[in-house]
Amino acid sequence: MRKLMRAALALGRVTVTLALFGGLVWGGYLALYHPDTPLRDEWNPVKPLRIADPVTPITKWKLSRALSDPALCQSVLDASSVSASAMSDLQASEVCHIRGRVRLASVGAAKLKPLETRCPIALRLAMWERHALQPAATAHLGTELTGIRHYSSYNCRAIRTPSGETSRMSTHASADAIDISGFDFANGKRLSLKADWNGAAPDAAFLRAAQQGACLWFNTVLGPEYNALHADHFHMQNTGWNSCG
Ligand SMILES: [Zn+2]
């Protein structure tokens, strides 16, 4: 009799454990996939990145998914206030190409002189504009950013060093980088790295915040403190190991 009781209790424990586990799995599934889930999109790993969503601990993960999937990258841009029209790939040579080519004219409220680049650069710029540049413009200058000036993205050339050109190709040869030279604002203010990096305190503070912000959204950022070749621009790159100089 006692044996029977023990067996019945054990069976009961297993049933409860299975029911709890099943409930958790089902609850988790509903939380992620149910159309009326209370889980906000920016916290939901099955929802694609949206540029305007608040940044959460999973935003970087969503971004890396979009960066590595050309169709997803383009759809994230298409669903946001980014003017980036998809173009066919450019293949100029073995080492010079633009894969996932877009023609980029604006990110958020900031216009750019239209340029051709890769979708991942456009997407990183859009995250930078929304989550770093606009907050820094408000905080340091009390105005809105309306323009980002640049020295282009794609350039079929070798790496430049202070001692001359090397034989290694630049990341610009595959449009995996962009050079940013200055910023325009709604109140008519214009800042350039060359003139204002060590300029008036709020201007210099905005430019430093812009670089720090770029370091969050790009893998390599080189600026005026790096070397004389970067005195007038931020070199911001898709690839690298989180160098920020
Ligand atoms: Zn560069």
Short mmCIF file of N, CA and C in Angstrom, two decimals, residues 13 53 56-57 63 71 154-155 187 219 221 238:
data_model
loop_
_atom_site.label_atom_id
_atom_site.label_comp_id
_atom_site.label_asym_id
_atom_site.label_seq_id
_atom_site.Cartn_x
_atom_site.Cartn_y
_atom_site.Cartn_z
N ARG A 13 4.26 14.34 -8.87
CA ARG A 13 5.34 15.34 -8.98
C ARG A 13 5.77 15.50 -10.43
N ASP A 53 12.82 52.71 -32.26
CA ASP A 53 12.52 52.09 -30.97
C ASP A 53 13.56 52.49 -29.91
N THR A 56 17.45 48.94 -26.03
CA THR A 56 17.39 47.99 -24.90
C THR A 56 18.62 47.08 -24.99
N PRO A 57 18.79 46.21 -23.98
CA PRO A 57 19.97 45.31 -24.05
C PRO A 57 19.95 44.38 -25.26
N LEU A 63 20.38 44.53 -34.22
CA LEU A 63 21.15 45.24 -35.25
C LEU A 63 22.08 44.28 -35.98
N ALA A 71 18.50 41.45 -47.08
CA ALA A 71 17.06 41.74 -47.27
C ALA A 71 16.48 42.38 -46.01
N TYR A 154 32.23 55.06 -50.68
CA TYR A 154 32.95 54.18 -51.61
C TYR A 154 34.10 54.93 -52.27
N ASN A 155 35.27 54.34 -52.22
CA ASN A 155 36.44 54.91 -52.89
C ASN A 155 37.43 53.77 -53.11
N ASN A 187 18.96 75.67 -36.28
CA ASN A 187 19.10 77.11 -35.98
C ASN A 187 20.13 77.79 -36.88
N ASN A 219 31.97 49.76 -35.74
CA ASN A 219 32.99 48.90 -35.13
C ASN A 219 34.36 49.55 -35.04
N VAL A 221 36.07 53.62 -35.22
CA VAL A 221 35.91 55.06 -35.42
C VAL A 221 37.25 55.73 -35.15
N ASN A 238 32.41 49.77 -40.75
CA ASN A 238 31.52 48.63 -40.50
C ASN A 238 32.26 47.51 -39.78
#
